[in-house]
XYZ file of C-alpha atoms in Angstrom:
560
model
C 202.478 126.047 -76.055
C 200.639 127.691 -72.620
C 202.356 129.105 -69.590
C 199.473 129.154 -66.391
C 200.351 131.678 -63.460
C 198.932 129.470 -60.334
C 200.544 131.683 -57.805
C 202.924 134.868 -57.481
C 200.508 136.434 -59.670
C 198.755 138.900 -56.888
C 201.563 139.386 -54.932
C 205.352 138.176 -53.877
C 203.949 134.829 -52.500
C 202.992 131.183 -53.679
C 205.461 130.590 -57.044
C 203.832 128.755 -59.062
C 203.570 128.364 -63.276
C 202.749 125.382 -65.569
C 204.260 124.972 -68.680
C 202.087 123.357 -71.030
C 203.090 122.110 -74.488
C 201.412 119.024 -76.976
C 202.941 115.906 -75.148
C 204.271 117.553 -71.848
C 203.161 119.708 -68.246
C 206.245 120.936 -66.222
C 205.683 123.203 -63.350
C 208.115 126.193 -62.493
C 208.378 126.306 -58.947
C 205.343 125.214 -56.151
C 205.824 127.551 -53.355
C 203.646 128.494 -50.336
C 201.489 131.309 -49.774
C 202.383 133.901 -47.083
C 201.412 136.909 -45.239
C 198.590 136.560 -43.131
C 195.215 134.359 -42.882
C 193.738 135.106 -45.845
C 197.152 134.694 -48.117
C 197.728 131.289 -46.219
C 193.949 129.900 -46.571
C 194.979 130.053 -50.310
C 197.529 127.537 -49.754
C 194.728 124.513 -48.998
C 192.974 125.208 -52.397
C 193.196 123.012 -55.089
C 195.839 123.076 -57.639
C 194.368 124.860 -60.717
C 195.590 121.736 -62.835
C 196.011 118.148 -61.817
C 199.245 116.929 -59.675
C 198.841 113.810 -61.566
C 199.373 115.257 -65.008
C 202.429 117.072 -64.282
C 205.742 115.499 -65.330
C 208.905 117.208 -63.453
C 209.112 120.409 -61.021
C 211.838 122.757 -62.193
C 212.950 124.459 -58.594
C 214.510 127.484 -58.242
C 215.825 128.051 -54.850
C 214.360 126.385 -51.371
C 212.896 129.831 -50.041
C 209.219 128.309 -48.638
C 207.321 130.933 -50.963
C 208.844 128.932 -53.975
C 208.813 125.572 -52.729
C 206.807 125.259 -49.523
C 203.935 123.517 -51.045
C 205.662 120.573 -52.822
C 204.656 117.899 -50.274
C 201.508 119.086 -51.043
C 202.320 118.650 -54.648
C 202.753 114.703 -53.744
C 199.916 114.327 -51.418
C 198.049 115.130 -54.177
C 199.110 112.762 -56.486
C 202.455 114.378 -58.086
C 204.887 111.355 -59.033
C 207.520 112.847 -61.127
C 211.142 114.196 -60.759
C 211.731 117.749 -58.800
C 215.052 119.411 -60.188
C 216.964 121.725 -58.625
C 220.881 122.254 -58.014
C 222.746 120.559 -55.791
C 223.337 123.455 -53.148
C 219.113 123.777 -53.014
C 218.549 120.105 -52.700
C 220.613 119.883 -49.431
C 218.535 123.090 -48.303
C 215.239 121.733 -49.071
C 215.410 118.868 -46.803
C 215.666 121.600 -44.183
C 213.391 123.649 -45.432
C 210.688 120.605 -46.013
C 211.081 119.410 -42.620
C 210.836 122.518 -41.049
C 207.326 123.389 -42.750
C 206.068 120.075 -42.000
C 206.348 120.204 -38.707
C 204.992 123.941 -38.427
C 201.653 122.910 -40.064
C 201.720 119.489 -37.996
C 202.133 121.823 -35.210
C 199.526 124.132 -35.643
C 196.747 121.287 -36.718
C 197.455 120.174 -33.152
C 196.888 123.161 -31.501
C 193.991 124.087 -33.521
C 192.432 120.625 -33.283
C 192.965 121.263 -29.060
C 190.978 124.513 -29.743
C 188.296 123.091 -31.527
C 187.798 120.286 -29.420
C 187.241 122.505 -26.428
C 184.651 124.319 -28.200
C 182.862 121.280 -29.827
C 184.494 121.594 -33.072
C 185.767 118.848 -35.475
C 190.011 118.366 -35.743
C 191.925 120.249 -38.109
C 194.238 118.102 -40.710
C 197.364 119.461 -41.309
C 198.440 121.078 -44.715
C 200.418 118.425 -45.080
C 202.776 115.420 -42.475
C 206.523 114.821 -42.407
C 205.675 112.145 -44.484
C 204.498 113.667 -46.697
C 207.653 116.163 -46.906
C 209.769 112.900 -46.655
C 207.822 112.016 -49.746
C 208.694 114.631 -51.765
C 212.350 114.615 -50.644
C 212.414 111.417 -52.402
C 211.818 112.909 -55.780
C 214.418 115.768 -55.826
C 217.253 115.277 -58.289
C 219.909 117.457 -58.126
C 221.709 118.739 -61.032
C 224.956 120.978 -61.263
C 225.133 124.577 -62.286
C 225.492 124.744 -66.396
C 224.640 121.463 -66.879
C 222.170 120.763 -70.069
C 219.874 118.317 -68.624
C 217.129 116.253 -70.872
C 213.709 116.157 -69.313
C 212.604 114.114 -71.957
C 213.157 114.035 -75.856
C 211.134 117.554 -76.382
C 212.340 119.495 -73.075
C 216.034 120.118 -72.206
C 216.908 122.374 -68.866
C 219.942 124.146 -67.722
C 220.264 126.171 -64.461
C 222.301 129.507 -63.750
C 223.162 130.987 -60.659
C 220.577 133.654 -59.473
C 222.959 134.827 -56.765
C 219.872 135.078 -54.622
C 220.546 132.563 -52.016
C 222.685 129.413 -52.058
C 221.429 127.243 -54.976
C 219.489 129.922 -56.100
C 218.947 129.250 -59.848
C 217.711 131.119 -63.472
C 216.436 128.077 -65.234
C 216.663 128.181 -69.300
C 214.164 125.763 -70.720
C 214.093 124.343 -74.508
C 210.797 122.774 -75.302
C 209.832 121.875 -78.599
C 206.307 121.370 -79.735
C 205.647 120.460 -83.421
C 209.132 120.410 -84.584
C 209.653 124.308 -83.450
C 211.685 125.272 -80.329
C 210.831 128.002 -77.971
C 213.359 129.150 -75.392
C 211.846 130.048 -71.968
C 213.694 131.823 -69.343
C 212.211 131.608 -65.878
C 214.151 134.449 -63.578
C 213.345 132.804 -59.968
C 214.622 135.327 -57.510
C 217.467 137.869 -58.661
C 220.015 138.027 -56.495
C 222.143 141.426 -55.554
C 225.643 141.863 -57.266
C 229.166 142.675 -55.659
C 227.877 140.968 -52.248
C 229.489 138.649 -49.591
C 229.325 135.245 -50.220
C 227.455 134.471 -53.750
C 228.183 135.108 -56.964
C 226.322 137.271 -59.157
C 222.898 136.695 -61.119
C 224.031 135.335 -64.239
C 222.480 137.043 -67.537
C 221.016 134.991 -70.211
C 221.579 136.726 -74.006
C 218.811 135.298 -75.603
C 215.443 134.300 -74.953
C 211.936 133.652 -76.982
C 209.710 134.025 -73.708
C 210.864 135.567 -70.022
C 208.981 135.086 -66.579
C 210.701 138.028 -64.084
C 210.240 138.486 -60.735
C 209.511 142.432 -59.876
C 209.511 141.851 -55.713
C 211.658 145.108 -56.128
C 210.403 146.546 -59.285
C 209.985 150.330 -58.000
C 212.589 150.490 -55.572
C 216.211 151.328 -54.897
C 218.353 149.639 -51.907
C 220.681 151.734 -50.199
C 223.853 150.659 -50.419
C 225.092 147.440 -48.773
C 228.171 149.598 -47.506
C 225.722 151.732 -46.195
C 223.673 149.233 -44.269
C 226.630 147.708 -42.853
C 227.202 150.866 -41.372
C 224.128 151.776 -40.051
C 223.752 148.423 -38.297
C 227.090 148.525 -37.188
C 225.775 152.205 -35.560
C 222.555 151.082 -34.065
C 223.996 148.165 -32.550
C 227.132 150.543 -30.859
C 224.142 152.639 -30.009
C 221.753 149.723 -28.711
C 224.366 148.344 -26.260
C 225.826 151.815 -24.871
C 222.042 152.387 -23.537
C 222.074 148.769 -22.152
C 219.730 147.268 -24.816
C 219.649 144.422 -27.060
C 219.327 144.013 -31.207
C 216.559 141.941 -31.771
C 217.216 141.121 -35.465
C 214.431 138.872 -37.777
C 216.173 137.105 -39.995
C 215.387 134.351 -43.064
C 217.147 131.366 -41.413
C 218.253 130.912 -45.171
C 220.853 133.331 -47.033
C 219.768 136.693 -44.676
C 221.191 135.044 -41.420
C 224.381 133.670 -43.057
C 225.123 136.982 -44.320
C 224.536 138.300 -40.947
C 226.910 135.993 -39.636
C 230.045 136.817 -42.132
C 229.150 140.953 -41.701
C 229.449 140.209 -37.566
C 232.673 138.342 -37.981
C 233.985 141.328 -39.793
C 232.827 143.725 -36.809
C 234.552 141.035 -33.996
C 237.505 140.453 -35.938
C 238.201 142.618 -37.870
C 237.613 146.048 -37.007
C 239.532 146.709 -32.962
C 238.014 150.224 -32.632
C 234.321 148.253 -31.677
C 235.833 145.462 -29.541
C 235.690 147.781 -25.978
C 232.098 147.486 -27.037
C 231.534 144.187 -28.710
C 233.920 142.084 -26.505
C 231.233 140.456 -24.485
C 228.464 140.458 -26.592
C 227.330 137.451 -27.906
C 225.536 137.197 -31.241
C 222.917 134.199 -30.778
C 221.170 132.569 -33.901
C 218.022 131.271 -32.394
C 216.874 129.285 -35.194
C 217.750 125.370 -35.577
C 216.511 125.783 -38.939
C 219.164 128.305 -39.451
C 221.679 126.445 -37.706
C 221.469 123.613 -40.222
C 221.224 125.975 -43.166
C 224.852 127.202 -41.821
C 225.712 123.596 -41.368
C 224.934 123.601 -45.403
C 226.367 126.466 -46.637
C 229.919 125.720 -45.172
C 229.559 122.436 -47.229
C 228.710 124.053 -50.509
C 231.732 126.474 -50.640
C 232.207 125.418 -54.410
C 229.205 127.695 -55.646
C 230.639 130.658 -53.195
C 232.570 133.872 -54.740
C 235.900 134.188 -55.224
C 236.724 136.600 -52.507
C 234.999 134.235 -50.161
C 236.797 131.254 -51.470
C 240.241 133.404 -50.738
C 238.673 133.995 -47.130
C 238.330 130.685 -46.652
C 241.650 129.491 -48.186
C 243.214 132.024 -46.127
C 242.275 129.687 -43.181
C 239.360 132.177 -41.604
C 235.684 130.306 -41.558
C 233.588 133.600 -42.684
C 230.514 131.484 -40.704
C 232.392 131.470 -37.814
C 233.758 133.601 -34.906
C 234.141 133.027 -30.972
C 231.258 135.227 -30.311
C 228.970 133.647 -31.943
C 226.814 131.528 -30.586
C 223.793 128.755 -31.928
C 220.745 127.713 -29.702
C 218.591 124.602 -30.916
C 216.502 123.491 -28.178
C 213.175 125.880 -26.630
C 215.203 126.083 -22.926
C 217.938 127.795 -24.715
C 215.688 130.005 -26.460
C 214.085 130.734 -23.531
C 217.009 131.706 -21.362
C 218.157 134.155 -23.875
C 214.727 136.938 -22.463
C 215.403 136.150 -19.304
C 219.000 137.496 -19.280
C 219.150 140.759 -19.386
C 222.476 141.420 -20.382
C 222.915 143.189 -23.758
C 222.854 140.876 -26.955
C 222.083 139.768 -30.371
C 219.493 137.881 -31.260
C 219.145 136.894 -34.811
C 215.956 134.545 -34.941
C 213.377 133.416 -37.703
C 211.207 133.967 -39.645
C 212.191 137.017 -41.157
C 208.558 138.602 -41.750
C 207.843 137.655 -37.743
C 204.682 135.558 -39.013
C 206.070 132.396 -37.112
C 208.905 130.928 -35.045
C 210.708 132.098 -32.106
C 211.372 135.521 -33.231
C 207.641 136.092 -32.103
C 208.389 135.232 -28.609
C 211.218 137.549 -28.476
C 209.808 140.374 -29.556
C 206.673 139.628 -26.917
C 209.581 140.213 -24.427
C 211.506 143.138 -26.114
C 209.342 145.107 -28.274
C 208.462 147.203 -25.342
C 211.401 148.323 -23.985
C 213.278 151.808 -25.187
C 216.272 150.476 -24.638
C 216.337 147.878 -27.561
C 216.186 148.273 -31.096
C 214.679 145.900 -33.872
C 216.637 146.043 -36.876
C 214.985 144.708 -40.674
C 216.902 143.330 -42.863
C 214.503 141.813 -45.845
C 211.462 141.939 -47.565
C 208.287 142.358 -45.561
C 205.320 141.163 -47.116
C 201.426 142.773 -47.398
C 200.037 141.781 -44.519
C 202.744 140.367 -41.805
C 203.618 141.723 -38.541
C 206.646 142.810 -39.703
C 205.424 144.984 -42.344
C 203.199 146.509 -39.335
C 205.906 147.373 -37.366
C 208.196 148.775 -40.489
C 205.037 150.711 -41.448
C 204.819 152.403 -38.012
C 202.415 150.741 -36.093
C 202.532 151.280 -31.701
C 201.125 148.543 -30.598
C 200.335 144.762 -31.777
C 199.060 141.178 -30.388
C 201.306 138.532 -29.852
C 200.145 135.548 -28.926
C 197.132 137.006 -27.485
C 198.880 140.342 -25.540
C 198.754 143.611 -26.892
C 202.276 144.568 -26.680
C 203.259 147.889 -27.273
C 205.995 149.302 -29.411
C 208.664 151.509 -27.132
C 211.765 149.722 -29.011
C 213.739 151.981 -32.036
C 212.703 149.981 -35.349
C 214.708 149.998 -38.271
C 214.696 148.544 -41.897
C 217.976 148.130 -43.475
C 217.119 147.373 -47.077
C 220.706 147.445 -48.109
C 220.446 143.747 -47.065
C 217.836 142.215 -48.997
C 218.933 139.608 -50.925
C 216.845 140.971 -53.822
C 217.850 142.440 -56.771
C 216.203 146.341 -56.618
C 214.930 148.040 -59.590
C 218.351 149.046 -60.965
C 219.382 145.443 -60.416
C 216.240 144.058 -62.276
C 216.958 146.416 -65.225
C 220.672 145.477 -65.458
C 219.659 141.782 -65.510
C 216.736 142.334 -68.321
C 219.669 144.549 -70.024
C 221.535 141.745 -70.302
C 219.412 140.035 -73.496
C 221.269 140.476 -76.739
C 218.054 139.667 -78.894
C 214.814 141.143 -78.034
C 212.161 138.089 -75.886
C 209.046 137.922 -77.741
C 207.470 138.127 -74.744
C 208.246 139.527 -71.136
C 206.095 138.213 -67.924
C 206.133 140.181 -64.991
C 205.165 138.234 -61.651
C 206.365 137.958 -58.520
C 205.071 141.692 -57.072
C 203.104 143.860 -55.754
C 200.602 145.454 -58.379
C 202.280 149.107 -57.959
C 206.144 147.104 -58.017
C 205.339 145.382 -61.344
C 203.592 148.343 -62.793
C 206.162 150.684 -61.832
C 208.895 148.311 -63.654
C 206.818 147.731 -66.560
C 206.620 151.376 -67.758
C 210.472 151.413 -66.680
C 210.990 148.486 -69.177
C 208.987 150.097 -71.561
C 210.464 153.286 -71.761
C 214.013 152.110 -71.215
C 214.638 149.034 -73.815
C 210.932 149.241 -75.707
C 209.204 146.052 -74.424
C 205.698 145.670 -73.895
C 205.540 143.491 -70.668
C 202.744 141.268 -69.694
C 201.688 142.336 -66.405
C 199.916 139.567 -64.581
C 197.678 140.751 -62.282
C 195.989 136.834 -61.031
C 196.375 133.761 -62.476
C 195.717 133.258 -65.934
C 196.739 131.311 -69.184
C 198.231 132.203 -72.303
C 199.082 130.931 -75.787
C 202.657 132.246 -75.843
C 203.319 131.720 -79.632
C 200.098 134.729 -79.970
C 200.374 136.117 -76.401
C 196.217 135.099 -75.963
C 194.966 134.886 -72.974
C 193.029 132.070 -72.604
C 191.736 132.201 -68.858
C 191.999 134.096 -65.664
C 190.362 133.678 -62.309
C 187.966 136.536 -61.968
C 187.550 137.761 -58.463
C 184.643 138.672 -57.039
C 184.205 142.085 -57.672
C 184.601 141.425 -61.821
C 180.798 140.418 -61.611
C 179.990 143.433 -60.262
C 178.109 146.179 -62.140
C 179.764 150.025 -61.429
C 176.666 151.021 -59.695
C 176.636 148.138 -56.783
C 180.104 148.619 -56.947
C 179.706 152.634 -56.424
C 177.026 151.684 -53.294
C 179.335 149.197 -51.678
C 182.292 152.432 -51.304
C 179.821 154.527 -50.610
C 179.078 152.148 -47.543
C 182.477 151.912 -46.541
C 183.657 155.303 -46.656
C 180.036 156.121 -44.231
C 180.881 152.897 -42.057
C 184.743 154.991 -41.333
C 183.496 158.330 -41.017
C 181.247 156.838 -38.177
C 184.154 154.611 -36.402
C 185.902 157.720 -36.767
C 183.672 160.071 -34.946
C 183.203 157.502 -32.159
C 187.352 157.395 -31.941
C 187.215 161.011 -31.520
C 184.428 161.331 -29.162
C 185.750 158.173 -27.361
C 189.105 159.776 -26.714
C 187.589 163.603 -26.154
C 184.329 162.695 -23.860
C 185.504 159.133 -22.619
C 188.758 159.323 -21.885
C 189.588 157.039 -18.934
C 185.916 155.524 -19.089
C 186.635 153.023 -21.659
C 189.660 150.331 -21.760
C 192.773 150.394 -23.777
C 191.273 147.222 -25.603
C 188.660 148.685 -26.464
C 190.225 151.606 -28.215
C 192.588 149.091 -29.991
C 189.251 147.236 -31.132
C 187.850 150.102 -32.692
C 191.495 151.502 -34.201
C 191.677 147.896 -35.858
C 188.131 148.295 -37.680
C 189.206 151.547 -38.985
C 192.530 150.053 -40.267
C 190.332 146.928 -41.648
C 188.033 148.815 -43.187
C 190.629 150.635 -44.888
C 192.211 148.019 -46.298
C 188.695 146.263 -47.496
C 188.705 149.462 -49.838
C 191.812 149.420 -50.831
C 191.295 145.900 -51.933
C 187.882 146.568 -53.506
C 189.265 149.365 -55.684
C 192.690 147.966 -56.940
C 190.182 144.614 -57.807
C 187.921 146.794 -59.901
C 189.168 146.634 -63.209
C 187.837 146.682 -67.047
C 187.146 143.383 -68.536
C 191.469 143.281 -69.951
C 193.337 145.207 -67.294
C 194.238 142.364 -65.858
C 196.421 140.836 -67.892
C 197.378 142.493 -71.035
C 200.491 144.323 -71.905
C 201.496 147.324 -70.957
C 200.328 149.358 -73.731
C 196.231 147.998 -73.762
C 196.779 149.413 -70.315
C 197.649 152.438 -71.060
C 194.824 152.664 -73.801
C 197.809 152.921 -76.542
């Protein structure tokens, strides 16, 4: 039996793992790549198995990193049966639909481009069709239920508390009359929060692939956050400015919603302030995704299911209001009148939160408040990370709005939350696979596993196969600088580091002997090649590794 890490294996992005016994090929998840260019060119490669071959999808939840490339899936020759529960099968036609017509969009505009400069169209990732396609193959299955893939493979799926639908899938498959139990975490949700239940733990397991988006770090406390956002938006309107607030139109934003109907309704001493502020979610796909969660109340907590039975709507207050067509969205920058705008997507790498930051990132008066996970790479992790100024849609915009990042909200379990879910096996896996993070995040939680309940983790590092009955590893995608001897490898820093000591000395004498003489641009230019170059040897050192770093357990690592 062989598990294949096709994606999620270099980052939080792209979910993607083949299970692989004597008669059968299931895939765990087929999600899209995110987080700038050169994440999202990796999204038009080929699969690193064939479509045809594989017999069912097991879904966890309809977040676009874990199922955004399932049409794809299809176009490519996919024909079986995609599983998920019944809560993520009414998101995924959203989500589907929504994707399609993003890359439909952007072939068009990039075909317009090309045209103009003699270049030949661009195809689309993939059509609504081909969305529609896939659509046709989901079959949804209920919480708990044992369902039979086929005579060797049975399937059951667990609430992940992560969004709604979110699911840990347990998987029997049986290959030459022995059965092997794989657990496959999906996304961990965070316990004792609004809306969804909590993760649910599994006691006993033979082989476990973990997310570890939060493997090093600790949320604040959702009290806490509430709080704080609760302060900065007092704080934002007093001054006469608006909260600008990117949100995952799925799970985030619904969260959102039932936190502001506690503020409007709830709480008197903010309604001198509050009373004629609206709270506009500019996202239609978020609007539908409300749409769905009111009609899947059954998989909701028990405090929200008293809410509700109570005769309240926690998605629902009178000043909230939902925009779905572009003139809507548009009005909301042209009135100036305090507000809050809760728009998608949540990393700022698309949709019309980009437009309203373009019209209220500069001003002092407004404040842009985080509330998830910002991937390597996106404009939201920029402006988290500090940056002054960035390009949107071709205009450098500069940052004069407060920025904050309220990671009480994520919707991800944090370390303490990953270690009370692992905590939760009464028999010791044979084998632990950490994806699903950041090299430091899953490193950082594989010592923590280590030391705390004795496992020795596979980290994986890129994609790669192993046997899991003798943990081999039977392939891995080398990148480039594997083939590398030390010495070009040596020559090639030594290049960079020379290449940024001379940018820098021209930044310096630019802004010392210049100043005034040279354009604003042109500054930015030369700022960005530092910050490129930077990050081309960051890259080229965390991808220099001996021949088994990659992926081996934790104690080859460590030279144990």
């Amino acid at each position: 039996m062989k598990i294949k890490f096709c994606g999620a294996s270099i980052g939080v992005t792209g979910s993607c793992h083949l299970l692989t016994t004597d008669m059968h090929q299931i895939l765990l998840d087929c999600g899209q790549f995110q987080g700038g260019k050169a994440m999202e060119e990796m999204n038009k490669e080929p699969f690193p198995f064939d479509p045809a071959a594989v017999e069912a999808v097991l879904l966890s939840h309809a977040h676009i990193d874990h199922c955004g490339r399932l049409p794809l899936l299809v176009k490519r020759g996919f024909k079986g049966n995609i599983y998920c529960s019944d809560a993520t099968a009414d998101l995924l036609e959203v989500m589907l639909k929504d994707s399609a017509h993003i890359h439909e969009m952007d072939a068009e505009w990039q075909t317009k481009k090309n045209l103009r400069q003699g270049k030949q169209p661009v195809e689309p990732l993939y059509t609504m069709a081909d969305a529609e396609n896939a659509l046709k193959l989901v079959k949804p299955v209920l919480y708990d239920q044992l369902v039979e893939l086929n005579p060797e493979i049975k399937v059951c799926f667990n609430d992940a508390g992560h969004i709604l639908g979110s699911a840990v899938i347990e998987i029997w498959a049986t290959e030459a009359e022995n059965t092997s139990k794989i657990v496959f975490s999906g996304d961990l949700g965070v316990t004792n929060r609004p809306i969804l239940r909590d993760p649910t733990k599994i006691k006993k397991a033979d082989y476990v692939i973990m997310e570890t988006t939060y493997g090093n770090r600790l949320h604040p406390k959702n009290s806490t956050s509430i709080d704080e956002l609760i302060k900065i938006t007092i704080d934002t309107i007093k001054r006469g400015g608006s909260v600008i607030i990117p949100s995952f139109a799925v799970g985030r934003t619904q969260e959102l919603i039932y936190q502001f109907n506690m503020f409007y309704e709830q709480h008197p001493e903010y309604q001198k302030y509050l009373e004629n502020v609206n709270v506009y979610i500019d996202s239609p796909m978020a609007t539908t995704a409300t749409e769905v969660f009111k009609k899947n109340a059954q998989v909701f907590d028990e405090e929200t299911k008293a809410y509700i039975l109570s005769g309240d709507n926690p998605l629902d207050f009178k000043n909230l209001k939902f925009t779905r067509n572009t003139a809507d969205s548009q009005m909301l920058n042209q009135d100036k009148t305090p507000k809050i705008i809760i728009s998608a997507s949540g990393m700022c790498e698309a949709g019309r939160i980009r437009h309203h930051l373009k019209h209220n990132l500069w001003d002092s008066r407004n404040s842009i408040i985080f509330v998830g996970y910002q991937a390597e790479g996106t404009l939201g992790r920029l402006l988290v990370e500090g940056a002054t100024e960035v390009k949107l849609f071709g205009e450098t915009i500069s940052v004069g709005a407060q920025i904050h990042n309220l990671e009480g909200f994520s919707g991800h379990a944090d370390q303490n939350g990953l270690l009370d879910w692992i905590g939760g096996f009464q028999v010791k896996p044979k084998q632990i696979f950490l994806v699903h993070g950041e090299t430091e995040s899953k490193m950082d939680f594989a010592k923590k596993i280590s030391e705390q309940f004795g496992y020795d983790p596979v980290v994986i590092m890129q994609n790669s196969e192993f046997e899991l009955e003798t943990g081999k590893l039977l392939s891995k995608e080398d990148v480039i600088a594997d083939a590398l001897d030390e010495e070009a490898v040596e020559s090639i820093r030594a290049r960079i580091d020379s290449i940024k000591e001379e940018m820098e000395n021209v930044l310096t004498s630019t802004h010392g002997v210049l100043e005034g003489k040279i354009s604003a641009e042109k500054l930015n230019q030369i700022n960005n090649i530092i910050l490129e170059l930077e990050k081309a040897s960051v890259n080229l050192g965390s991808s220099i590794t001996s021949e088994d770093r990659d992926t081996v357990p934790l104690s080859e690592q460590r030279g144990n």
